[in-house]
Each structure stands twice: as structure tokens, then as C-alpha cells.
Coordinates of N, CA and C in Angstrom, one line a residue:
Chain A
A1 N 0.8 -1.2 0.0 CA 0.0 0.0 0.0 C 0.9 1.2 0.0
Q2 N 0.4 2.3 -0.7 CA 1.1 3.5 -0.7 C 0.7 4.4 0.4
S3 N 1.7 5.3 0.8 CA 1.3 6.3 1.8 C 2.2 7.5 1.6
V4 N 1.7 8.7 2.1 CA 2.4 9.9 1.9 C 2.5 10.6 3.3
T5 N 3.6 11.1 3.7 CA 3.8 11.8 4.9 C 4.3 13.2 4.6
Q6 N 3.6 14.2 5.1 CA 4.0 15.6 4.9 C 4.4 16.1 6.3
L7 N 5.6 16.5 6.5 CA 6.2 16.9 7.8 C 5.8 18.3 8.0
G8 N 5.1 18.6 9.1 CA 4.6 19.9 9.4 C 3.3 20.2 8.8
S9 N 2.3 20.3 9.7 CA 0.9 20.6 9.2 C 0.8 22.1 8.9
H10 N 1.6 22.9 9.6 CA 1.6 24.4 9.4 C 3.0 24.9 9.2
V11 N 3.2 25.8 8.3 CA 4.5 26.4 8.0 C 4.3 27.9 7.9
S12 N 5.1 28.7 8.6 CA 5.0 30.1 8.6 C 6.3 30.7 8.0
V13 N 6.2 31.5 6.9 CA 7.4 32.1 6.3 C 7.2 33.5 6.1
S14 N 8.2 34.3 6.1 CA 8.2 35.7 5.8 C 8.2 35.9 4.3
E15 N 7.5 37.0 3.8 CA 7.5 37.3 2.4 C 8.9 37.5 1.9
G16 N 9.2 36.8 0.8 CA 10.6 36.9 0.3 C 11.5 35.8 0.7
A17 N 11.1 35.0 1.7 CA 11.9 34.0 2.3 C 11.6 32.7 1.5
L18 N 12.6 31.7 1.7 CA 12.4 30.4 1.1 C 11.2 29.6 1.6
V19 N 10.5 29.0 0.7 CA 9.4 28.1 1.1 C 9.9 26.7 0.9
L20 N 9.9 25.8 2.0 CA 10.3 24.4 1.9 C 9.2 23.6 2.5
L21 N 8.5 22.7 1.7 CA 7.5 21.8 2.2 C 8.0 20.4 2.0
R22 N 8.0 19.6 3.0 CA 8.5 18.3 3.0 C 7.5 17.2 2.7
C23 N 7.9 16.2 1.9 CA 7.0 15.1 1.5 C 7.8 13.9 1.4
N24 N 7.4 12.8 2.1 CA 8.1 11.5 2.0 C 7.0 10.5 1.6
Y25 N 7.3 9.6 0.8 CA 6.3 8.6 0.4 C 6.8 7.2 0.6
S26 N 5.8 6.3 0.7 CA 6.1 4.9 0.8 C 5.4 4.2 -0.3
S27 N 6.1 3.4 -1.1 CA 5.5 2.7 -2.3 C 6.3 1.5 -2.6
S28 N 5.6 0.4 -2.9 CA 6.3 -0.8 -3.3 C 6.8 -0.8 -4.7
V29 N 6.3 0.1 -5.5 CA 6.8 0.3 -6.9 C 7.1 1.7 -7.1
P30 N 7.9 2.1 -8.1 CA 8.2 3.5 -8.3 C 7.0 4.2 -8.6
P31 N 6.8 5.3 -8.0 CA 5.5 6.0 -8.1 C 5.6 7.2 -9.0
Y32 N 4.4 7.7 -9.3 CA 4.3 9.1 -9.9 C 4.0 10.0 -8.7
L33 N 4.5 11.2 -8.7 CA 4.4 12.1 -7.6 C 3.9 13.5 -8.0
F34 N 3.0 14.0 -7.2 CA 2.3 15.3 -7.5 C 2.3 16.2 -6.3
W35 N 2.3 17.5 -6.6 CA 2.0 18.5 -5.6 C 0.8 19.3 -6.1
Y36 N -0.2 19.5 -5.2 CA -1.4 20.3 -5.5 C -1.5 21.4 -4.5
V37 N -2.1 22.5 -4.9 CA -2.4 23.6 -3.9 C -3.9 23.8 -3.9
Q38 N -4.3 24.1 -2.7 CA -5.7 24.4 -2.4 C -5.9 25.7 -1.7
Y39 N -6.5 26.7 -2.4 CA -6.8 28.0 -1.8 C -8.2 27.8 -1.1
P40 N -8.4 28.7 -0.1 CA -9.6 28.6 0.7 C -10.9 28.5 -0.1
N41 N -11.7 27.5 0.2 CA -13.0 27.3 -0.4 C -12.9 27.0 -1.9
Q42 N -11.8 26.4 -2.3 CA -11.6 26.0 -3.7 C -11.2 24.5 -3.8
G43 N -11.2 24.0 -5.0 CA -10.7 22.7 -5.3 C -9.1 22.7 -5.3
L44 N -8.6 21.6 -5.8 CA -7.1 21.4 -5.9 C -6.6 21.8 -7.3
Q45 N -5.5 22.5 -7.3 CA -4.8 22.9 -8.5 C -3.4 22.3 -8.6
L46 N -3.1 21.7 -9.7 CA -1.8 21.0 -9.9 C -0.7 22.0 -9.9
L47 N 0.3 21.8 -9.1 CA 1.5 22.7 -9.1 C 2.5 22.1 -10.1
L48 N 2.8 20.8 -9.9 CA 3.8 20.1 -10.7 C 3.6 18.6 -10.5
K49 N 4.3 17.8 -11.4 CA 4.3 16.4 -11.2 C 5.6 15.8 -11.7
Y50 N 5.9 14.6 -11.1 CA 7.1 13.8 -11.6 C 6.5 12.5 -12.1
T51 N 6.9 12.2 -13.3 CA 6.6 10.8 -13.8 C 7.8 10.1 -14.1
T52 N 8.6 10.5 -15.1 CA 9.9 9.9 -15.4 C 10.8 11.0 -15.9
G53 N 12.1 10.7 -16.0 CA 13.1 11.6 -16.6 C 13.7 12.5 -15.5
A54 N 13.9 13.7 -15.8 CA 14.6 14.6 -14.9 C 14.0 14.7 -13.5
T55 N 14.8 14.5 -12.5 CA 14.3 14.5 -11.1 C 13.9 15.8 -10.6
L56 N 14.5 16.9 -11.1 CA 14.1 18.2 -10.7 C 12.9 18.7 -11.6
V57 N 11.8 19.0 -11.0 CA 10.6 19.3 -11.8 C 10.2 20.7 -11.5
K58 N 10.0 21.5 -12.5 CA 9.6 22.9 -12.3 C 8.0 23.0 -12.6
G59 N 7.4 23.8 -11.7 CA 5.9 23.9 -11.8 C 5.5 25.3 -12.0
I60 N 4.3 25.6 -11.7 CA 3.7 26.9 -11.9 C 4.1 27.8 -10.7
N61 N 3.9 29.1 -10.8 CA 4.1 30.0 -9.8 C 5.5 30.0 -9.1
G62 N 6.5 29.5 -9.8 CA 7.9 29.5 -9.3 C 8.2 28.4 -8.4
F63 N 7.3 27.4 -8.3 CA 7.6 26.2 -7.4 C 8.4 25.2 -8.2
E64 N 9.2 24.4 -7.5 CA 9.9 23.3 -8.0 C 10.0 22.2 -7.0
A65 N 10.2 21.0 -7.4 CA 10.4 19.9 -6.5 C 11.4 18.9 -7.1
E66 N 12.1 18.2 -6.2 CA 13.1 17.2 -6.6 C 12.7 15.9 -6.1
F67 N 12.7 14.9 -7.0 CA 12.5 13.5 -6.6 C 13.8 12.9 -6.2
K68 N 13.9 12.3 -5.0 CA 15.1 11.7 -4.5 C 14.7 10.2 -4.1
K69 N 15.0 9.3 -5.0 CA 14.5 7.9 -4.8 C 15.2 7.3 -3.6
S70 N 16.5 7.6 -3.3 CA 17.2 7.1 -2.2 C 16.6 7.5 -0.9
E71 N 16.0 8.7 -0.9 CA 15.4 9.2 0.3 C 13.9 9.1 0.3
T72 N 13.3 8.6 -0.7 CA 11.9 8.5 -0.9 C 11.2 9.8 -0.6
S73 N 11.8 10.9 -1.2 CA 11.3 12.2 -0.9 C 10.9 13.0 -2.1
F74 N 10.1 14.0 -2.0 CA 9.7 14.8 -3.1 C 9.3 16.2 -2.5
H75 N 10.3 16.9 -2.0 CA 10.1 18.1 -1.3 C 9.8 19.3 -2.3
L76 N 9.0 20.2 -1.9 CA 8.6 21.3 -2.7 C 9.3 22.6 -2.2
T77 N 9.8 23.4 -3.1 CA 10.5 24.6 -2.7 C 10.1 25.8 -3.6
K78 N 10.2 27.0 -3.1 CA 10.1 28.2 -3.8 C 11.0 29.2 -3.2
P79 N 11.9 29.8 -4.0 CA 13.0 30.6 -3.5 C 12.5 31.8 -2.7
S80 N 11.4 32.4 -3.1 CA 11.0 33.7 -2.5 C 9.4 33.7 -2.4
A81 N 9.0 33.6 -1.2 CA 7.5 33.5 -0.9 C 6.8 34.8 -1.2
H82 N 5.6 34.7 -1.7 CA 4.8 35.8 -2.0 C 3.5 35.7 -1.2
M83 N 2.9 36.8 -0.9 CA 1.6 36.7 -0.1 C 0.6 35.8 -0.7
S84 N 0.6 35.7 -2.0 CA -0.4 34.9 -2.7 C -0.1 33.4 -2.6
D85 N 1.0 33.0 -2.0 CA 1.3 31.6 -1.8 C 0.6 31.0 -0.5
A86 N 0.0 31.9 0.2 CA -0.7 31.4 1.4 C -1.9 30.5 1.0
A87 N -1.8 29.2 1.4 CA -2.7 28.2 0.9 C -2.4 26.9 1.6
E88 N -3.1 25.8 1.3 CA -2.7 24.5 1.8 C -2.2 23.7 0.6
Y89 N -1.1 23.0 0.9 CA -0.4 22.2 -0.1 C -0.4 20.8 0.2
F90 N -0.7 20.0 -0.9 CA -0.9 18.5 -0.7 C 0.1 17.8 -1.6
C91 N 0.8 16.9 -1.1 CA 1.7 16.0 -1.9 C 0.8 14.7 -2.1
A92 N 1.0 14.1 -3.3 CA 0.2 12.9 -3.6 C 1.0 12.0 -4.5
V93 N 0.7 10.7 -4.4 CA 1.4 9.7 -5.1 C 0.4 8.8 -5.8
S94 N 0.7 8.4 -7.0 CA -0.1 7.4 -7.7 C 0.7 6.2 -8.2
D95 N 0.0 5.2 -8.5 CA 0.7 3.9 -8.8 C 1.0 3.8 -10.3
L96 N 2.2 3.2 -10.6 CA 2.6 3.0 -11.9 C 1.8 2.0 -12.6
R97 N 1.3 1.0 -11.8 CA 0.6 -0.1 -12.4 C -0.7 0.3 -13.1
K98 N -0.9 -0.2 -14.3 CA -2.1 0.2 -15.1 C -3.4 -0.2 -14.4
A99 N -3.3 -1.3 -13.7 CA -4.6 -1.7 -13.0 C -5.0 -0.8 -11.9
A100 N -4.0 0.0 -11.4 CA -4.3 0.9 -10.3 C -5.1 2.1 -10.7
G101 N -5.2 2.3 -12.0 CA -5.9 3.5 -12.5 C -5.2 4.7 -12.1
N102 N -6.0 5.7 -11.8 CA -5.5 7.1 -11.5 C -5.6 7.4 -10.0
K103 N -5.8 6.4 -9.2 CA -6.0 6.7 -7.8 C -4.8 7.5 -7.2
L104 N -5.2 8.6 -6.6 CA -4.2 9.4 -5.9 C -4.3 9.2 -4.4
T105 N -3.1 9.0 -3.7 CA -3.0 8.9 -2.3 C -2.4 10.2 -1.8
F106 N -3.1 10.9 -1.0 CA -2.7 12.3 -0.5 C -2.1 12.2 0.8
G107 N -1.1 13.2 1.1 CA -0.7 13.4 2.4 C -1.7 14.3 3.2
G108 N -1.4 14.6 4.4 CA -2.3 15.3 5.2 C -2.4 16.8 5.0
G109 N -1.5 17.3 4.2 CA -1.5 18.7 3.8 C -0.6 19.5 4.7
T110 N -0.1 20.6 4.2 CA 0.7 21.6 4.9 C 0.1 23.0 4.6
R111 N -0.3 23.7 5.7 CA -0.9 25.0 5.5 C 0.2 26.0 5.6
V112 N 0.3 26.9 4.6 CA 1.4 27.9 4.5 C 0.8 29.2 4.9
L113 N 1.4 29.9 5.8 CA 1.1 31.3 6.2 C 2.3 32.1 5.8
V114 N 2.0 33.2 5.1 CA 3.1 34.1 4.7 C 2.9 35.4 5.4
K115 N 4.0 35.8 6.1 CA 3.9 37.0 6.9 C 4.6 38.2 6.2
P116 N 3.9 39.3 6.2 CA 4.5 40.5 5.5 C 5.8 41.0 6.1
Chain B
D1 N -11.8 27.1 -22.1 CA -12.6 25.9 -21.8 C -13.0 25.8 -20.4
A2 N -14.2 25.3 -20.2 CA -14.7 25.2 -18.8 C -13.9 24.1 -18.1
G3 N -13.7 24.3 -16.8 CA -13.1 23.2 -16.0 C -14.1 22.2 -15.5
V4 N -13.7 21.5 -14.6 CA -14.6 20.5 -13.9 C -15.7 21.3 -13.1
T5 N -16.9 20.9 -13.3 CA -18.0 21.6 -12.6 C -18.7 20.6 -11.7
Q6 N -19.1 21.1 -10.5 CA -19.8 20.3 -9.6 C -21.0 21.0 -9.1
S7 N -22.1 20.2 -8.8 CA -23.3 20.8 -8.2 C -23.9 19.8 -7.2
P8 N -24.5 20.4 -6.2 CA -24.5 21.8 -5.8 C -23.2 22.2 -5.1
T9 N -23.0 23.4 -4.8 CA -21.8 23.9 -4.1 C -21.9 23.6 -2.7
H10 N -23.0 23.7 -2.1 CA -23.2 23.4 -0.7 C -24.5 22.7 -0.5
L11 N -24.5 21.9 0.6 CA -25.7 21.0 0.9 C -25.8 20.7 2.3
I12 N -27.0 20.9 2.9 CA -27.2 20.5 4.3 C -28.2 19.4 4.3
K13 N -27.9 18.3 5.0 CA -28.8 17.2 5.1 C -28.9 16.7 6.6
T14 N -29.8 15.9 6.9 CA -29.9 15.4 8.3 C -29.5 13.9 8.2
R15 N -29.1 13.4 9.4 CA -28.7 12.0 9.5 C -29.8 11.0 8.9
G16 N -29.4 10.0 8.2 CA -30.3 9.1 7.6 C -30.8 9.4 6.2
Q17 N -30.7 10.7 5.8 CA -31.1 11.0 4.5 C -30.1 10.5 3.4
Q18 N -30.5 10.7 2.2 CA -29.7 10.3 1.1 C -29.3 11.6 0.3
V19 N -28.2 11.6 -0.4 CA -27.7 12.7 -1.1 C -27.1 12.3 -2.5
T20 N -27.3 13.1 -3.5 CA -26.7 12.9 -4.8 C -25.9 14.1 -5.2
L21 N -24.6 13.9 -5.5 CA -23.7 15.0 -6.0 C -23.4 14.7 -7.4
R22 N -23.3 15.8 -8.2 CA -23.1 15.7 -9.6 C -21.8 16.4 -10.0
C23 N -21.2 15.8 -11.1 CA -19.9 16.3 -11.6 C -19.9 16.2 -13.2
S24 N -19.5 17.3 -13.8 CA -19.3 17.3 -15.2 C -17.8 17.5 -15.5
P25 N -17.2 16.5 -16.2 CA -15.7 16.6 -16.5 C -15.4 17.7 -17.5
I26 N -14.1 17.9 -17.6 CA -13.6 18.8 -18.7 C -13.9 18.1 -20.0
S27 N -14.3 18.9 -21.0 CA -14.7 18.3 -22.3 C -13.5 17.5 -22.9
G28 N -13.9 16.3 -23.3 CA -12.9 15.4 -23.9 C -12.3 14.4 -22.8
H29 N -12.5 14.7 -21.6 CA -12.1 13.8 -20.5 C -13.1 12.6 -20.3
K30 N -12.5 11.4 -20.2 CA -13.4 10.2 -20.1 C -13.4 9.6 -18.7
S31 N -12.5 10.0 -17.9 CA -12.4 9.4 -16.6 C -12.7 10.4 -15.5
V32 N -13.5 10.0 -14.5 CA -13.9 10.8 -13.4 C -13.6 10.0 -12.1
S33 N -13.0 10.8 -11.2 CA -12.8 10.2 -9.8 C -13.4 11.1 -8.8
W34 N -13.8 10.4 -7.7 CA -14.4 11.1 -6.5 C -13.5 11.0 -5.3
Y35 N -13.4 12.1 -4.6 CA -12.6 12.1 -3.3 C -13.4 12.8 -2.2
Q36 N -13.2 12.3 -1.0 CA -13.8 12.9 0.2 C -12.7 13.6 1.0
Q37 N -12.9 14.9 1.3 CA -11.9 15.6 2.1 C -12.6 16.1 3.4
V38 N -12.3 15.4 4.4 CA -12.7 15.9 5.8 C -11.9 17.1 6.2
L39 N -12.5 18.0 6.9 CA -11.9 19.2 7.4 C -10.5 18.9 8.0
G40 N -9.5 19.5 7.6 CA -8.2 19.4 8.2 C -7.4 18.1 7.7
Q41 N -7.9 17.4 6.7 CA -7.2 16.2 6.2 C -7.0 16.3 4.7
G42 N -6.2 15.4 4.2 CA -6.1 15.3 2.7 C -7.2 14.6 2.1
P43 N -7.5 14.7 0.8 CA -8.5 14.0 0.2 C -8.3 12.5 0.2
Q44 N -9.4 11.8 0.3 CA -9.4 10.3 0.3 C -10.2 9.8 -0.9
F45 N -9.6 8.9 -1.6 CA -10.1 8.3 -2.8 C -11.4 7.5 -2.5
I46 N -12.5 7.8 -3.3 CA -13.7 7.0 -3.1 C -13.9 6.1 -4.3
F47 N -14.0 6.7 -5.5 CA -14.3 5.9 -6.8 C -13.5 6.5 -7.9
Q48 N -13.3 5.6 -8.9 CA -12.9 6.1 -10.3 C -13.8 5.4 -11.3
Y49 N -14.2 6.2 -12.3 CA -15.0 5.6 -13.4 C -14.3 6.0 -14.7
Y50 N -14.3 5.1 -15.6 CA -13.7 5.3 -17.0 C -14.6 4.6 -18.0
E51 N -15.1 5.3 -19.0 CA -16.0 4.8 -20.0 C -17.1 4.0 -19.3
K52 N -17.7 4.6 -18.3 CA -18.9 4.2 -17.6 C -18.7 2.9 -16.7
E53 N -17.4 2.5 -16.6 CA -17.1 1.3 -15.8 C -16.3 1.7 -14.6
E54 N -16.6 1.1 -13.5 CA -15.9 1.4 -12.2 C -14.4 0.8 -12.4
R55 N -13.4 1.6 -12.2 CA -12.1 1.2 -12.3 C -11.3 1.2 -11.0
G56 N -11.9 1.7 -10.0 CA -11.3 1.7 -8.7 C -12.2 2.1 -7.6
R57 N -12.0 1.5 -6.4 CA -12.9 1.8 -5.3 C -12.0 1.9 -4.1
G58 N -12.2 3.0 -3.3 CA -11.5 3.2 -2.0 C -12.2 2.4 -0.9
N59 N -11.7 2.7 0.3 CA -12.1 2.0 1.5 C -13.3 2.7 2.1
F60 N -14.4 2.7 1.4 CA -15.7 3.3 1.8 C -16.8 2.3 1.9
P61 N -17.7 2.5 2.8 CA -18.8 1.5 2.9 C -19.7 1.5 1.7
D62 N -20.6 0.5 1.7 CA -21.5 0.3 0.5 C -22.5 1.4 0.4
R63 N -22.6 2.2 1.5 CA -23.6 3.4 1.4 C -23.2 4.4 0.3
F64 N -21.9 4.3 -0.1 CA -21.4 5.1 -1.2 C -21.5 4.4 -2.5
S65 N -22.1 5.0 -3.5 CA -22.1 4.5 -4.8 C -22.0 5.6 -5.8
A66 N -21.7 5.2 -7.0 CA -21.5 6.2 -8.1 C -21.8 5.6 -9.4
R67 N -22.0 6.4 -10.4 CA -22.1 6.0 -11.8 C -21.7 7.0 -12.7
Q68 N -21.4 6.6 -14.0 CA -21.0 7.5 -15.0 C -21.9 7.4 -16.2
F69 N -22.2 8.5 -16.8 CA -23.2 8.5 -17.9 C -22.5 8.5 -19.2
P70 N -23.3 8.3 -20.3 CA -22.7 8.3 -21.6 C -21.9 9.6 -22.0
N71 N -22.3 10.7 -21.4 CA -21.6 12.0 -21.7 C -20.5 12.2 -20.8
Y72 N -20.1 11.1 -20.0 CA -19.0 11.1 -19.1 C -19.2 11.9 -17.8
S73 N -20.4 12.5 -17.6 CA -20.7 13.1 -16.3 C -20.9 12.0 -15.3
S74 N -20.9 12.4 -14.0 CA -21.0 11.4 -13.0 C -21.8 11.8 -11.8
E75 N -22.3 10.9 -11.1 CA -23.1 11.2 -9.9 C -22.5 10.3 -8.8
L76 N -22.4 10.9 -7.6 CA -22.0 10.2 -6.4 C -23.2 10.2 -5.4
N77 N -23.6 9.0 -5.0 CA -24.7 8.9 -4.1 C -24.3 8.4 -2.7
V78 N -24.8 9.0 -1.7 CA -24.5 8.5 -0.4 C -25.8 8.3 0.4
N79 N -26.1 7.1 0.8 CA -27.3 6.7 1.5 C -27.1 6.7 3.0
A80 N -28.2 6.8 3.8 CA -28.1 6.7 5.2 C -27.0 7.5 5.8
L81 N -27.1 8.8 5.6 CA -26.0 9.8 5.9 C -25.7 9.7 7.4
L82 N -24.4 9.8 7.7 CA -23.9 9.9 9.1 C -23.3 11.2 9.3
L83 N -23.2 11.6 10.6 CA -22.5 12.9 10.9 C -21.1 12.9 10.3
G84 N -20.4 11.8 10.3 CA -19.1 11.7 9.8 C -18.9 11.8 8.3
D85 N -20.1 11.9 7.6 CA -20.0 12.1 6.1 C -19.9 13.5 5.8
S86 N -19.9 14.4 6.8 CA -19.7 15.8 6.5 C -18.3 16.1 6.0
A87 N -18.2 16.7 4.8 CA -16.9 16.8 4.2 C -17.1 17.6 2.9
L88 N -15.9 17.9 2.3 CA -15.9 18.5 0.9 C -15.7 17.3 0.0
Y89 N -16.6 17.2 -1.0 CA -16.5 16.1 -1.9 C -16.0 16.6 -3.2
L90 N -14.9 16.1 -3.7 CA -14.2 16.6 -4.8 C -14.3 15.6 -6.0
C91 N -14.5 16.2 -7.1 CA -14.6 15.4 -8.4 C -13.3 15.8 -9.2
A92 N -12.7 14.8 -9.8 CA -11.6 15.1 -10.7 C -11.7 14.4 -12.0
S93 N -11.3 15.0 -13.1 CA -11.4 14.3 -14.4 C -10.0 14.3 -15.0
S94 N -9.9 13.3 -15.9 CA -8.6 13.1 -16.6 C -9.0 12.5 -18.0
L95 N -8.0 12.6 -18.9 CA -8.3 12.2 -20.2 C -8.6 10.7 -20.3
A96 N -7.8 9.9 -19.6 CA -8.0 8.4 -19.6 C -7.5 7.8 -18.4
V97 N -7.4 6.5 -18.4 CA -6.7 5.8 -17.3 C -5.5 5.2 -17.8
A98 N -4.3 5.7 -17.4 CA -3.1 5.3 -18.1 C -2.0 5.0 -17.1
G99 N -2.3 4.2 -16.1 CA -1.3 3.7 -15.2 C -0.8 4.8 -14.2
G100 N -1.6 5.8 -13.9 CA -1.3 6.7 -12.9 C -0.6 8.0 -13.2
Q101 N -0.2 8.1 -14.5 CA 0.5 9.3 -14.9 C -0.4 10.4 -15.4
E102 N -1.7 10.1 -15.6 CA -2.6 11.1 -16.1 C -2.8 12.2 -15.0
T103 N -2.7 13.4 -15.4 CA -3.0 14.5 -14.5 C -4.5 14.6 -14.2
Q104 N -4.9 14.7 -13.0 CA -6.3 14.8 -12.6 C -6.6 16.3 -12.3
Y105 N -7.7 16.8 -12.9 CA -8.1 18.2 -12.7 C -9.3 18.2 -11.8
F106 N -9.2 19.0 -10.8 CA -10.2 18.9 -9.7 C -11.2 20.1 -9.9
G107 N -12.5 19.7 -9.6 CA -13.5 20.7 -9.5 C -13.5 21.5 -8.1
P108 N -14.4 22.4 -7.9 CA -14.4 23.2 -6.7 C -14.9 22.5 -5.5
G109 N -15.6 21.4 -5.8 CA -16.1 20.6 -4.7 C -17.6 20.9 -4.3
T110 N -18.2 20.0 -3.6 CA -19.5 20.2 -3.0 C -19.3 20.0 -1.5
R111 N -19.6 21.0 -0.7 CA -19.5 20.9 0.7 C -20.8 20.4 1.3
L112 N -20.7 19.2 2.0 CA -21.9 18.6 2.6 C -21.8 18.7 4.1
L113 N -22.8 19.1 4.7 CA -23.0 19.2 6.1 C -24.1 18.3 6.5
V114 N -23.8 17.3 7.4 CA -24.9 16.4 7.9 C -25.1 16.8 9.4
L115 N -26.4 17.1 9.6 CA -26.8 17.5 11.0 C -27.5 16.4 11.7

């Protein structure tokens, strides 16, 4: 069974500071990895995803994430936080096996607060 | 192009009642998935449908059921509502089912409150 752990349910950063959100996964097979963002009272928006190839993945809004197989991690970073980055962020994993379809397993989420 | 749409946006029911939630996928998308997001938690997978067939089911009781129509829209039904069913129900669509790499696009959700 797959699982996702996001370290830190809440993160507070100053505007202009580095944003680092941690995600570790557990999977018996190489996974596909995703980061989604959820703004208040909205659905989920895809930030970026890793399927194959380059392990450093660039997404929207200046975010990027690096897949590290040896550490089973997929941490999300942004060099300089903006007030508009205040939201909840979810890391998710899906199964490579065709039979598993598109089921996403999500972490518990990390709420980001940006201080002026 | 319109994104994934869901209706209604909010719903209040009482324990024991039944509820039907609706989802229209992005045009051209043939797969629809349903997720339950309890306040303060990540979404939990309920169902996936592709070409009107169930392709995946999460760990939810039989009170939860779903179906997909020929136009690829979908309904989620929950019977005998419990207080614990209060949550944001998210629908996601994707082009197809392709071994997990397909990007899923989420709708705004239906917020269900069970009293």
C-alpha cells in the first residue's frame, strides 16, 4: 500500500523567504508524484508532477520539487515567498501499475502562512 | 474551456437522508474520480470511473455508490447519511486511465454538512 507523509501541518514564512515543504512517500513500486495547492474554499490545482526523466521538476508560480529515490522524498520549494502563496499544499502519489488506474493517495497537507 | 464543474456547491442534510452529488468533467475527458476531504485532512479516494465502468474503489462503505453517464458526467450517491459524512466532496477528471501518470483536474467541490 502507498502512503504519503507531509512533515509539518503548518509552516510560517516571511514574504521573500524560502518556502520548503517536505514530503516523503512509501510505495512498493516506483510512483508518480504530484503537488497540489488548495486555496480557501476551492478545489485542488496542480502545481507540478514527476513521472519519469529529470528528477528536478519545475511547476507553476515559481515552485519546483526534486524527486530523490534514495530518500523516498519529493520536497517542494520556492526561493521567494509571495503573499499569494498562502494556501494549503498537498503531496500525492499514484501507482505506476495500469490496474491501479488514477487513484491518488494524498498526504495530510501543509498549510502555509506568509507574513508580511 | 470550462473546467470541472460540480453541483450543488453546498448542501445541508440530516442523518439518515440520502444525497446525490453531480460532476461534469472537462470536455474530452473520459475518466472521473471522486474524493472525500474531511476538514483538516487530505482527500481520500472514493471511486474512479472510466468509460462508464468502475475502475477503482477506495475503502468506503457500501452506502457510497457512483455511476458515470454516456456523456462522461458522474453522480455520487450516499445513503443513510452519518455525521461523519460531513466533508468536501471533490470530483476530478482526466483524459483516460493510463497507469497513474494522467493529471487529474479537480472541481471546486461540494461541501456537505450532515446535522
